[in-house]
Amino acid sequence: MRTHGRIAVQALPLLLLAGITLLDLRTGEWFRIVSWIVLVPGTAAAVCGVWTTAGYAVLSLCTYVAVDRVWPSEHRAGLADFLLVALGGALATLASAARVRRERQMLHMRDIADTTRRTVLRKLPPDWGGLEHAGVYIAADVDARVGGDYYDIQPGPHGTRVLVGDVQGKGLGAVETAAALLGTFREAAYHEADLTVVADRLETRMTRHRVHRAALGRDDTDRFSTAVLLGFPDEDPDSVELINFGHEPPLAVGPKGVRALPAGDGLPLGLGDLVAGRPPLHRVPLGCDETLLLVTDGVTEARDKDGVFYPLVPEVTRAVTADPGRAQPHRLVRRVRDGVVRHTGGHLADDTTVFAVRRMREDPVQGRLRS
């Protein structure tokens, strides 16, 4: 379909050329419009490649000469319009070359942005760390395609840990901060037995990152990050450990409904020096059929054209009540993503991340893990 559509678009200048030619021949000498052929290469410059545009420029010039010679000498458009068509074709070819060059640069930058995003948000294997998971990230800046939202899963000898966060601000500075936090999380979550130590390592990394930015003379040294740190201990499969750094509270979604886990009772990462203690660790019961849904404020603060916030909890509750199977991570993430895009009409004001995880359950008959 894309191939046929591209061919149809590139045929538009040809249709314009045929229309101008027929109209000029069918009207009298009082309505000579053959010089309008200059619009043909101009149109081609917007939708065609360089050589195709040049071909349309030559074809337009030849058509101009052929059509103009049909008329008696006293009604011909003359040399001035011939030069206009020739100059218009040359300029259209140059414009097409400039457009193609810009498009290639844009595609190259998009490839760089995609590579950066894949580096920060690494691809997670299926059922990684004994967790069934699904996630989607949508950058508010569709050209940049990167932002400050991040998530990751790190299995280790002390259980599987999950981190979801949102760096304040946008741009490459936010991406650098997210990359720094994720690097520390991947090491600390693997080696440290205590989840509170992992949280302390993240706070220390954020402080060091800000000091480094200040030493470089950057003006974003007040940057911080909300985050949720989760621990799935192997010895207690019916609970989850939670430390919330001022982030949106996770939702436990299951066939019995939706319930919110402890809210962000701690300050964001990077602001820990403002208080004496660290955010507390909560151990929360979690059913084997419950999925943890984590989102950034791009979801909870998404507004429609009337300024109404996206009703996350009512929408998820309604969906799971109608079909308990929607509590599966992939279906749940897809439902929230589509709901936010539909609610905002596709106009996202902030980076949007939806991430869902739940434990894989052991099948007592076959002795394997299943979701």
CSV table of C-alpha atoms in Angstrom, one decimal, residues 24-305:
chain,number,residue,atom,x,y,z
A,24,ASP,CA,-4.9,25.7,-22.6
A,25,LEU,CA,-5.9,23.9,-25.8
A,26,ARG,CA,-9.6,24.0,-25.2
A,27,THR,CA,-9.9,27.7,-24.3
A,28,GLY,CA,-9.5,30.5,-26.7
A,29,GLU,CA,-6.6,32.8,-27.2
A,30,TRP,CA,-8.1,35.1,-24.5
A,31,PHE,CA,-7.2,32.6,-21.8
A,32,ARG,CA,-3.7,31.3,-22.4
A,33,ILE,CA,-2.5,29.4,-19.3
A,34,VAL,CA,0.3,27.4,-20.7
A,35,SER,CA,2.8,29.3,-18.5
A,36,TRP,CA,1.1,27.7,-15.5
A,37,ILE,CA,3.1,24.6,-16.4
A,38,VAL,CA,5.8,26.1,-14.1
A,39,LEU,CA,3.7,24.7,-11.2
A,40,VAL,CA,4.4,21.2,-12.3
A,41,PRO,CA,8.1,21.0,-11.3
A,42,GLY,CA,7.3,23.0,-8.3
A,43,THR,CA,4.7,20.4,-7.2
A,44,ALA,CA,7.2,17.6,-8.0
A,45,ALA,CA,9.8,19.2,-5.8
A,46,ALA,CA,7.5,18.7,-2.8
A,47,VAL,CA,6.7,15.0,-3.4
A,48,CYS,CA,9.3,13.5,-5.7
A,49,GLY,CA,13.1,12.8,-5.7
A,50,VAL,CA,15.7,14.9,-7.4
A,51,TRP,CA,15.8,13.0,-10.7
A,52,THR,CA,12.1,12.7,-11.0
A,53,THR,CA,11.7,16.4,-10.4
A,54,ALA,CA,14.3,17.2,-13.0
A,55,GLY,CA,12.4,14.9,-15.4
A,56,TYR,CA,9.2,16.8,-14.8
A,57,ALA,CA,11.1,20.1,-15.3
A,58,VAL,CA,12.3,18.9,-18.8
A,59,LEU,CA,8.9,17.4,-19.6
A,60,SER,CA,7.2,20.7,-18.7
A,61,LEU,CA,9.5,22.7,-20.8
A,62,CYS,CA,9.0,20.4,-23.8
A,63,THR,CA,5.2,20.5,-23.3
A,64,TYR,CA,5.3,24.3,-23.1
A,65,VAL,CA,7.1,24.5,-26.5
A,66,ALA,CA,4.8,22.0,-28.2
A,67,VAL,CA,1.6,23.5,-26.9
A,68,ASP,CA,2.7,27.1,-27.6
A,69,ARG,CA,3.5,26.2,-31.2
A,70,VAL,CA,0.0,25.0,-31.8
A,71,TRP,CA,-1.2,28.6,-31.7
A,72,PRO,CA,-0.7,31.3,-34.3
A,73,SER,CA,2.3,33.5,-33.7
A,74,GLU,CA,0.3,36.5,-32.6
A,75,HIS,CA,-1.2,34.4,-29.7
A,76,ARG,CA,1.9,32.6,-28.5
A,77,ALA,CA,3.1,33.2,-25.0
A,78,GLY,CA,6.6,33.9,-26.2
A,79,LEU,CA,10.1,33.8,-24.9
A,80,ALA,CA,9.4,35.5,-21.5
A,81,ASP,CA,7.1,32.6,-20.4
A,82,PHE,CA,9.5,30.1,-21.8
A,83,LEU,CA,12.3,31.5,-19.6
A,84,LEU,CA,9.9,31.5,-16.7
A,85,VAL,CA,9.2,27.7,-17.1
A,86,ALA,CA,12.9,26.9,-17.6
A,87,LEU,CA,13.9,28.9,-14.5
A,88,GLY,CA,11.0,27.4,-12.5
A,89,GLY,CA,12.1,23.9,-13.4
A,90,ALA,CA,15.8,24.6,-12.4
A,91,LEU,CA,14.8,26.1,-9.1
A,92,ALA,CA,12.4,23.2,-8.4
A,93,THR,CA,15.2,20.7,-9.0
A,94,LEU,CA,17.4,22.6,-6.5
A,95,ALA,CA,14.6,22.7,-4.0
A,96,SER,CA,14.0,19.0,-4.3
A,97,ALA,CA,17.7,18.3,-3.7
A,98,ALA,CA,17.6,20.5,-0.6
A,99,ARG,CA,14.4,18.7,0.7
A,100,VAL,CA,15.9,15.3,0.1
A,101,ARG,CA,19.1,16.2,1.9
A,102,ARG,CA,17.1,17.5,4.9
A,103,GLU,CA,15.0,14.4,5.0
A,104,ARG,CA,18.1,12.2,5.0
A,105,GLN,CA,19.5,14.3,7.9
A,106,MET,CA,16.2,13.9,9.7
A,107,LEU,CA,16.2,10.1,9.2
A,108,HIS,CA,19.8,10.0,10.4
A,109,MET,CA,19.0,11.9,13.6
A,110,ARG,CA,16.0,9.7,14.1
A,111,ASP,CA,18.2,6.7,13.9
A,112,ILE,CA,20.6,8.2,16.5
A,113,ALA,CA,17.6,8.9,18.7
A,114,ASP,CA,16.3,5.4,18.4
A,115,THR,CA,19.8,4.0,19.2
A,116,THR,CA,20.0,6.3,22.2
A,117,ARG,CA,16.6,5.1,23.4
A,118,ARG,CA,17.5,1.5,22.9
A,119,THR,CA,20.7,2.1,24.9
A,120,VAL,CA,18.9,3.7,27.8
A,121,LEU,CA,15.8,1.6,27.7
A,122,ARG,CA,17.3,-1.7,26.8
A,123,LYS,CA,15.2,-4.5,25.4
A,124,LEU,CA,14.0,-6.9,28.0
A,125,PRO,CA,13.8,-10.6,27.3
A,126,PRO,CA,10.4,-12.3,27.7
A,127,ASP,CA,9.6,-13.3,31.3
A,128,TRP,CA,12.9,-11.7,32.4
A,129,GLY,CA,13.7,-12.4,36.1
A,130,GLY,CA,10.6,-14.5,36.5
A,131,LEU,CA,8.3,-11.6,35.6
A,132,GLU,CA,5.9,-11.3,32.8
A,133,HIS,CA,6.2,-7.7,31.6
A,134,ALA,CA,5.1,-5.2,29.0
A,135,GLY,CA,6.0,-1.6,28.5
A,136,VAL,CA,5.5,1.3,26.1
A,137,TYR,CA,7.2,4.6,26.0
A,138,ILE,CA,5.9,7.5,23.9
A,139,ALA,CA,8.0,10.7,23.7
A,140,ALA,CA,6.0,13.9,23.6
A,141,ASP,CA,8.6,15.3,21.1
A,142,VAL,CA,7.9,12.9,18.2
A,143,ASP,CA,11.0,14.3,16.4
A,144,ALA,CA,13.4,13.7,19.3
A,145,ARG,CA,11.8,10.3,20.2
A,146,VAL,CA,13.7,10.4,23.5
A,147,GLY,CA,13.0,11.8,26.9
A,148,GLY,CA,13.5,11.4,30.7
A,149,ASP,CA,11.1,8.4,31.4
A,150,TYR,CA,12.9,5.1,32.1
A,151,TYR,CA,12.2,1.6,33.3
A,152,ASP,CA,14.1,-1.6,33.8
A,153,ILE,CA,14.1,-5.1,35.4
A,154,GLN,CA,17.2,-6.5,37.0
A,155,PRO,CA,17.2,-10.2,38.2
A,156,GLY,CA,19.9,-11.2,40.7
A,157,PRO,CA,20.7,-13.5,43.6
A,158,HIS,CA,18.5,-11.5,46.0
A,159,GLY,CA,15.4,-11.6,43.8
A,160,THR,CA,14.2,-9.5,40.9
A,161,ARG,CA,14.1,-5.7,41.2
A,162,VAL,CA,12.2,-3.2,39.0
A,163,LEU,CA,12.8,0.5,38.6
A,164,VAL,CA,10.4,2.9,36.9
A,165,GLY,CA,11.1,6.7,37.0
A,166,ASP,CA,10.6,10.1,35.4
A,167,VAL,CA,13.4,12.6,35.2
A,168,GLN,CA,12.3,16.2,35.6
A,169,GLY,CA,12.7,18.2,32.4
A,170,LYS,CA,13.3,17.1,28.8
A,171,GLY,CA,16.1,16.9,26.3
A,172,LEU,CA,19.5,15.2,26.3
A,173,GLY,CA,20.1,16.3,29.9
A,174,ALA,CA,17.2,14.3,31.1
A,175,VAL,CA,18.3,11.3,29.0
A,176,GLU,CA,21.8,11.5,30.5
A,177,THR,CA,20.3,11.5,34.0
A,178,ALA,CA,18.1,8.5,33.2
A,179,ALA,CA,21.1,6.6,31.8
A,180,ALA,CA,23.1,7.4,35.0
A,181,LEU,CA,20.3,6.1,37.3
A,182,LEU,CA,19.7,3.0,35.2
A,183,GLY,CA,23.4,2.1,35.2
A,184,THR,CA,23.6,2.3,39.0
A,185,PHE,CA,20.3,0.4,39.4
A,186,ARG,CA,21.5,-2.5,37.2
A,187,GLU,CA,24.6,-2.9,39.4
A,188,ALA,CA,23.2,-2.3,42.8
A,189,ALA,CA,20.0,-4.3,42.2
A,190,TYR,CA,22.1,-7.3,41.4
A,191,HIS,CA,24.7,-7.1,44.2
A,192,GLU,CA,22.8,-5.6,47.2
A,193,ALA,CA,20.7,-7.8,49.3
A,194,ASP,CA,18.8,-5.0,51.0
A,195,LEU,CA,16.4,-2.9,48.8
A,196,THR,CA,17.0,0.2,51.0
A,197,VAL,CA,20.7,0.0,50.1
A,198,VAL,CA,19.8,0.0,46.4
A,199,ALA,CA,17.7,3.1,47.1
A,200,ASP,CA,20.6,4.8,48.9
A,201,ARG,CA,22.9,4.0,45.9
A,202,LEU,CA,20.4,5.6,43.5
A,203,GLU,CA,20.2,8.8,45.7
A,204,THR,CA,24.0,8.9,45.9
A,205,ARG,CA,24.3,8.5,42.1
A,206,MET,CA,21.9,11.3,41.5
A,207,THR,CA,23.8,13.6,43.8
A,208,ARG,CA,27.1,12.7,42.1
A,209,HIS,CA,25.5,13.3,38.7
A,210,ARG,CA,24.4,16.8,39.7
A,211,VAL,CA,27.8,17.7,41.1
A,212,HIS,CA,29.4,16.6,37.8
A,213,ARG,CA,26.9,18.7,35.8
A,214,ALA,CA,27.7,21.7,38.0
A,215,ALA,CA,31.4,21.2,37.5
A,216,LEU,CA,30.8,21.3,33.8
A,217,GLY,CA,29.0,24.6,34.2
A,218,ARG,CA,25.6,23.2,33.1
A,219,ASP,CA,22.5,25.1,34.1
A,220,ASP,CA,20.4,22.0,35.0
A,221,THR,CA,22.0,21.1,38.3
A,222,ASP,CA,18.7,21.2,40.1
A,223,ARG,CA,17.4,18.3,38.2
A,224,PHE,CA,15.6,15.4,40.1
A,225,SER,CA,13.7,12.2,39.3
A,226,THR,CA,10.6,10.6,40.7
A,227,ALA,CA,10.9,6.8,40.8
A,228,VAL,CA,9.4,3.6,42.1
A,229,LEU,CA,11.7,0.8,43.2
A,230,LEU,CA,10.2,-2.6,43.5
A,231,GLY,CA,11.6,-5.9,44.9
A,232,PHE,CA,10.3,-9.3,44.3
A,233,PRO,CA,11.9,-11.5,46.9
A,234,ASP,CA,12.3,-15.2,46.1
A,235,GLU,CA,11.5,-16.3,49.7
A,236,ASP,CA,8.2,-14.5,49.7
A,237,PRO,CA,6.3,-14.9,46.4
A,238,ASP,CA,3.1,-13.4,47.8
A,239,SER,CA,4.4,-9.9,48.5
A,240,VAL,CA,6.4,-7.1,46.9
A,241,GLU,CA,8.8,-4.6,48.4
A,242,LEU,CA,8.2,-1.0,47.5
A,243,ILE,CA,10.1,2.3,47.9
A,244,ASN,CA,8.5,5.3,46.3
A,245,PHE,CA,10.5,8.4,45.5
A,246,GLY,CA,7.6,10.9,45.0
A,247,HIS,CA,6.2,8.9,42.0
A,248,GLU,CA,2.7,8.0,41.0
A,249,PRO,CA,1.6,5.1,43.2
A,250,PRO,CA,1.6,1.7,41.4
A,251,LEU,CA,-1.7,0.0,40.9
A,252,ALA,CA,-2.4,-3.6,41.7
A,253,VAL,CA,-4.8,-4.8,38.9
A,254,GLY,CA,-6.5,-8.2,39.2
A,255,PRO,CA,-9.8,-9.9,38.6
A,256,LYS,CA,-11.1,-8.5,41.9
A,257,GLY,CA,-10.5,-4.9,40.9
A,258,VAL,CA,-7.8,-2.2,41.2
A,259,ARG,CA,-6.1,-1.0,44.4
A,260,ALA,CA,-3.4,1.6,44.8
A,261,LEU,CA,-0.1,0.7,46.5
A,262,PRO,CA,1.5,3.2,48.9
A,263,ALA,CA,1.9,6.6,47.4
A,264,GLY,CA,5.0,8.7,47.0
A,265,ASP,CA,5.8,9.4,50.7
A,266,GLY,CA,9.4,10.2,49.9
A,267,LEU,CA,11.1,13.0,48.1
A,268,PRO,CA,12.3,12.5,44.5
A,269,LEU,CA,15.8,11.3,43.8
A,270,GLY,CA,18.2,14.2,44.0
A,271,LEU,CA,16.3,16.0,46.8
A,272,GLY,CA,17.2,13.6,49.6
A,273,ASP,CA,19.5,16.2,51.2
A,274,LEU,CA,16.5,18.2,52.1
A,275,VAL,CA,15.3,15.7,54.7
A,276,ALA,CA,17.0,13.5,57.3
A,277,GLY,CA,15.7,10.1,56.3
A,278,ARG,CA,15.1,8.1,53.2
A,279,PRO,CA,11.7,7.0,51.9
A,280,PRO,CA,10.4,4.0,53.9
A,281,LEU,CA,10.3,0.5,52.6
A,282,HIS,CA,6.8,-1.0,52.3
A,283,ARG,CA,6.1,-4.8,52.0
A,284,VAL,CA,2.8,-5.2,50.4
A,285,PRO,CA,0.7,-8.4,49.8
A,286,LEU,CA,0.4,-9.2,46.1
A,287,GLY,CA,-1.9,-11.8,44.7
A,288,CYS,CA,-0.6,-14.3,42.1
A,289,ASP,CA,-3.2,-13.1,39.7
A,290,GLU,CA,-2.5,-9.3,40.2
A,291,THR,CA,-0.5,-7.2,37.8
A,292,LEU,CA,1.4,-4.1,39.0
A,293,LEU,CA,0.7,-1.2,36.7
A,294,LEU,CA,3.2,1.7,36.8
A,295,VAL,CA,2.9,4.9,34.8
A,296,THR,CA,4.5,8.3,34.7
A,297,ASP,CA,2.7,11.6,35.0
A,298,GLY,CA,2.3,11.7,31.2
A,299,VAL,CA,-0.6,9.3,31.8
A,300,THR,CA,-2.1,10.8,35.0
A,301,GLU,CA,-1.8,14.4,33.8
A,302,ALA,CA,-3.0,13.7,30.2
A,303,ARG,CA,-5.8,16.2,29.4
A,304,ASP,CA,-8.5,16.2,26.7
A,305,LYS,CA,-9.5,19.3,24.8
